[in-house]
PDB file of C-alpha atoms in Angstrom:
ATOM      1  CA  UNK O   1     -73.196  34.401 -23.962  1.00 40.00           C
ATOM      2  CA  UNK O   2     -72.213  33.221 -27.432  1.00 36.00           C
ATOM      3  CA  UNK O   3     -70.353  35.413 -29.878  1.00 32.00           C
ATOM      4  CA  UNK O   4     -70.766  34.754 -33.572  1.00 37.00           C
ATOM      5  CA  UNK O   5     -67.672  35.146 -35.662  1.00 36.00           C
ATOM      6  CA  UNK O   6     -67.944  35.451 -39.410  1.00 35.00           C
ATOM      7  CA  UNK O   7     -65.725  32.935 -41.109  1.00 32.00           C
ATOM      8  CA  UNK O   8     -64.598  33.089 -44.681  1.00 33.00           C
ATOM      9  CA  UNK O   9     -62.778  30.531 -46.716  1.00 39.00           C
ATOM     10  CA  UNK O  10     -59.100  31.429 -46.905  1.00 44.00           C
ATOM     11  CA  UNK O  11     -57.818  32.525 -50.275  1.00 48.00           C
ATOM     12  CA  UNK O  12     -54.870  30.814 -51.926  1.00 49.00           C
ATOM     13  CA  UNK O  13     -52.666  33.593 -50.591  1.00 53.00           C
ATOM     14  CA  UNK O  14     -53.826  33.070 -46.980  1.00 68.00           C
ATOM     15  CA  UNK O  15     -54.025  29.326 -46.561  1.00 82.00           C
ATOM     16  CA  UNK O  16     -51.156  27.115 -45.486  1.00 91.00           C
ATOM     17  CA  UNK O  17     -49.507  25.310 -48.369  1.00 95.00           C
ATOM     18  CA  UNK O  18     -48.655  21.654 -47.778  1.00 96.00           C
ATOM     19  CA  UNK O  19     -45.668  20.551 -49.806  1.00 97.00           C
ATOM     20  CA  UNK O  20     -43.900  17.197 -49.980  1.00 97.00           C
ATOM     21  CA  UNK O  21     -40.486  16.718 -51.512  1.00 97.00           C
ATOM     22  CA  UNK O  22     -39.522  13.154 -52.362  1.00 97.00           C
ATOM     23  CA  UNK O  23     -35.763  12.563 -52.535  1.00 97.00           C
ATOM     24  CA  UNK O  24     -33.371   9.613 -52.567  1.00 94.00           C
ATOM     25  CA  UNK O  25     -30.622  10.248 -50.064  1.00 94.00           C
ATOM     26  CA  UNK O  26     -28.208  13.148 -50.333  1.00 94.00           C
ATOM     27  CA  UNK O  27     -27.686  13.154 -54.103  1.00 94.00           C
ATOM     28  CA  UNK O  28     -26.723  16.391 -55.809  1.00 95.00           C
ATOM     29  CA  UNK O  29     -30.176  16.739 -57.384  1.00 95.00           C
ATOM     30  CA  UNK O  30     -31.946  16.042 -54.081  1.00 96.00           C
ATOM     31  CA  UNK O  31     -29.859  18.568 -52.143  1.00 96.00           C
ATOM     32  CA  UNK O  32     -30.278  21.169 -54.897  1.00 97.00           C
ATOM     33  CA  UNK O  33     -34.042  20.608 -55.056  1.00 97.00           C
ATOM     34  CA  UNK O  34     -34.397  21.071 -51.290  1.00 97.00           C
ATOM     35  CA  UNK O  35     -32.285  24.236 -51.265  1.00 97.00           C
ATOM     36  CA  UNK O  36     -34.200  25.724 -54.199  1.00 97.00           C
ATOM     37  CA  UNK O  37     -37.557  24.845 -52.675  1.00 97.00           C
ATOM     38  CA  UNK O  38     -36.676  26.393 -49.319  1.00 96.00           C
ATOM     39  CA  UNK O  39     -35.556  29.570 -51.094  1.00 97.00           C
ATOM     40  CA  UNK O  40     -38.811  29.858 -53.066  1.00 96.00           C
ATOM     41  CA  UNK O  41     -40.951  29.111 -50.013  1.00 95.00           C
ATOM     42  CA  UNK O  42     -39.205  31.730 -47.877  1.00 95.00           C
ATOM     43  CA  UNK O  43     -39.497  34.296 -50.648  1.00 95.00           C
ATOM     44  CA  UNK O  44     -43.099  33.689 -51.766  1.00 94.00           C
ATOM     45  CA  UNK O  45     -44.842  31.700 -48.999  1.00 94.00           C
ATOM     46  CA  UNK O  46     -43.081  32.863 -45.843  1.00 93.00           C
ATOM     47  CA  UNK O  47     -44.943  31.646 -42.772  1.00 93.00           C
ATOM     48  CA  UNK O  48     -47.643  29.979 -44.899  1.00 94.00           C
ATOM     49  CA  UNK O  49     -46.189  26.608 -45.790  1.00 95.00           C
ATOM     50  CA  UNK O  50     -45.440  23.182 -44.356  1.00 97.00           C
ATOM     51  CA  UNK O  51     -42.659  21.214 -45.982  1.00 97.00           C
ATOM     52  CA  UNK O  52     -42.236  17.487 -45.547  1.00 96.00           C
ATOM     53  CA  UNK O  53     -39.130  15.843 -47.008  1.00 97.00           C
ATOM     54  CA  UNK O  54     -39.445  12.115 -47.629  1.00 96.00           C
ATOM     55  CA  UNK O  55     -36.304  10.108 -48.287  1.00 96.00           C
ATOM     56  CA  UNK O  56     -37.336   7.106 -50.365  1.00 95.00           C
ATOM     57  CA  UNK O  57     -34.132   5.257 -49.464  1.00 95.00           C
ATOM     58  CA  UNK O  58     -35.441   5.123 -45.889  1.00 96.00           C
ATOM     59  CA  UNK O  59     -39.185   4.855 -46.642  1.00 94.00           C
ATOM     60  CA  UNK O  60     -39.649   3.384 -50.152  1.00 93.00           C
ATOM     61  CA  UNK O  61     -43.237   2.347 -49.414  1.00 93.00           C
ATOM     62  CA  UNK O  62     -44.291   6.021 -49.284  1.00 92.00           C
ATOM     63  CA  UNK O  63     -43.691   6.465 -53.033  1.00 92.00           C
ATOM     64  CA  UNK O  64     -46.911   4.638 -53.893  1.00 90.00           C
ATOM     65  CA  UNK O  65     -49.178   7.083 -52.030  1.00 88.00           C
ATOM     66  CA  UNK O  66     -48.369  10.010 -54.323  1.00 90.00           C
ATOM     67  CA  UNK O  67     -47.500   7.814 -57.333  1.00 92.00           C
ATOM     68  CA  UNK O  68     -43.862   8.903 -57.409  1.00 93.00           C
ATOM     69  CA  UNK O  69     -42.073   7.643 -60.513  1.00 91.00           C
ATOM     70  CA  UNK O  70     -38.983   9.899 -60.540  1.00 93.00           C
ATOM     71  CA  UNK O  71     -36.961  11.777 -57.957  1.00 94.00           C
ATOM     72  CA  UNK O  72     -36.673  14.415 -56.800  1.00 97.00           C
ATOM     73  CA  UNK O  73     -40.404  15.137 -57.055  1.00 97.00           C
ATOM     74  CA  UNK O  74     -42.260  17.981 -55.370  1.00 97.00           C
ATOM     75  CA  UNK O  75     -45.943  17.415 -54.588  1.00 96.00           C
ATOM     76  CA  UNK O  76     -48.269  20.271 -53.659  1.00 96.00           C
ATOM     77  CA  UNK O  77     -51.001  18.670 -51.545  1.00 94.00           C
ATOM     78  CA  UNK O  78     -52.759  21.882 -50.474  1.00 93.00           C
ATOM     79  CA  UNK O  79     -54.147  24.032 -51.980  1.00 93.00           C
ATOM     80  CA  UNK O  80     -55.914  21.643 -54.289  1.00 91.00           C
ATOM     81  CA  UNK O  81     -55.605  20.502 -57.009  1.00 92.00           C
ATOM     82  CA  UNK O  82     -52.544  18.382 -56.315  1.00 93.00           C
ATOM     83  CA  UNK O  83     -49.602  19.382 -58.499  1.00 95.00           C
ATOM     84  CA  UNK O  84     -46.264  17.664 -59.116  1.00 95.00           C
ATOM     85  CA  UNK O  85     -42.936  18.962 -60.329  1.00 96.00           C
ATOM     86  CA  UNK O  86     -40.046  16.636 -61.140  1.00 96.00           C
ATOM     87  CA  UNK O  87     -36.406  17.715 -61.063  1.00 95.00           C
ATOM     88  CA  UNK O  88     -34.016  19.863 -59.051  1.00 96.00           C
ATOM     89  CA  UNK O  89     -36.378  22.886 -59.103  1.00 97.00           C
ATOM     90  CA  UNK O  90     -33.643  25.150 -60.472  1.00 96.00           C
ATOM     91  CA  UNK O  91     -35.935  26.859 -63.011  1.00 96.00           C
ATOM     92  CA  UNK O  92     -37.709  29.344 -60.739  1.00 95.00           C
ATOM     93  CA  UNK O  93     -40.277  30.450 -63.317  1.00 94.00           C
ATOM     94  CA  UNK O  94     -41.254  26.851 -64.058  1.00 95.00           C
ATOM     95  CA  UNK O  95     -41.610  26.071 -60.345  1.00 95.00           C
ATOM     96  CA  UNK O  96     -43.744  29.144 -59.632  1.00 94.00           C
ATOM     97  CA  UNK O  97     -46.001  28.427 -62.610  1.00 94.00           C
ATOM     98  CA  UNK O  98     -46.147  24.721 -61.737  1.00 92.00           C
ATOM     99  CA  UNK O  99     -47.165  25.458 -58.153  1.00 91.00           C
ATOM    100  CA  UNK O 100     -49.477  28.271 -59.273  1.00 91.00           C
ATOM    101  CA  UNK O 101     -47.731  30.859 -57.116  1.00 88.00           C
ATOM    102  CA  UNK O 102     -48.691  34.309 -58.314  1.00 81.00           C
ATOM    103  CA  UNK O 103     -45.947  36.883 -58.007  1.00 74.00           C
ATOM    104  CA  UNK O 104     -47.117  40.432 -57.408  1.00 65.00           C
ATOM    105  CA  UNK O 105     -44.761  43.058 -58.793  1.00 52.00           C
ATOM    106  CA  UNK O 106     -44.141  45.938 -56.407  1.00 45.00           C
ATOM    107  CA  UNK O 107     -43.831  48.830 -58.830  1.00 45.00           C
TER     108      UNK O 107
END
């Protein structure tokens, strides 16, 4: 017996976000960017994100794949379209707008 299950495409709020943070060692900007990104992800994408940190000092060849020209750089792979943010990610509003994360006010 076969059971049909209706499937729907996940919305941006439901799908898993794939993020890549390119850094160069443990510089102040790299450490700050990672800490800021983790904070934003836990606050706005909790349980719905995958974060990959790529250290270009260890794997410089990986910079070409995402055309990384500056570090730290955050790349949102999924949901599409791909988006990039350069810097230490300290400006929360800029990061949320850049990643297209919609904040819902609980009033």
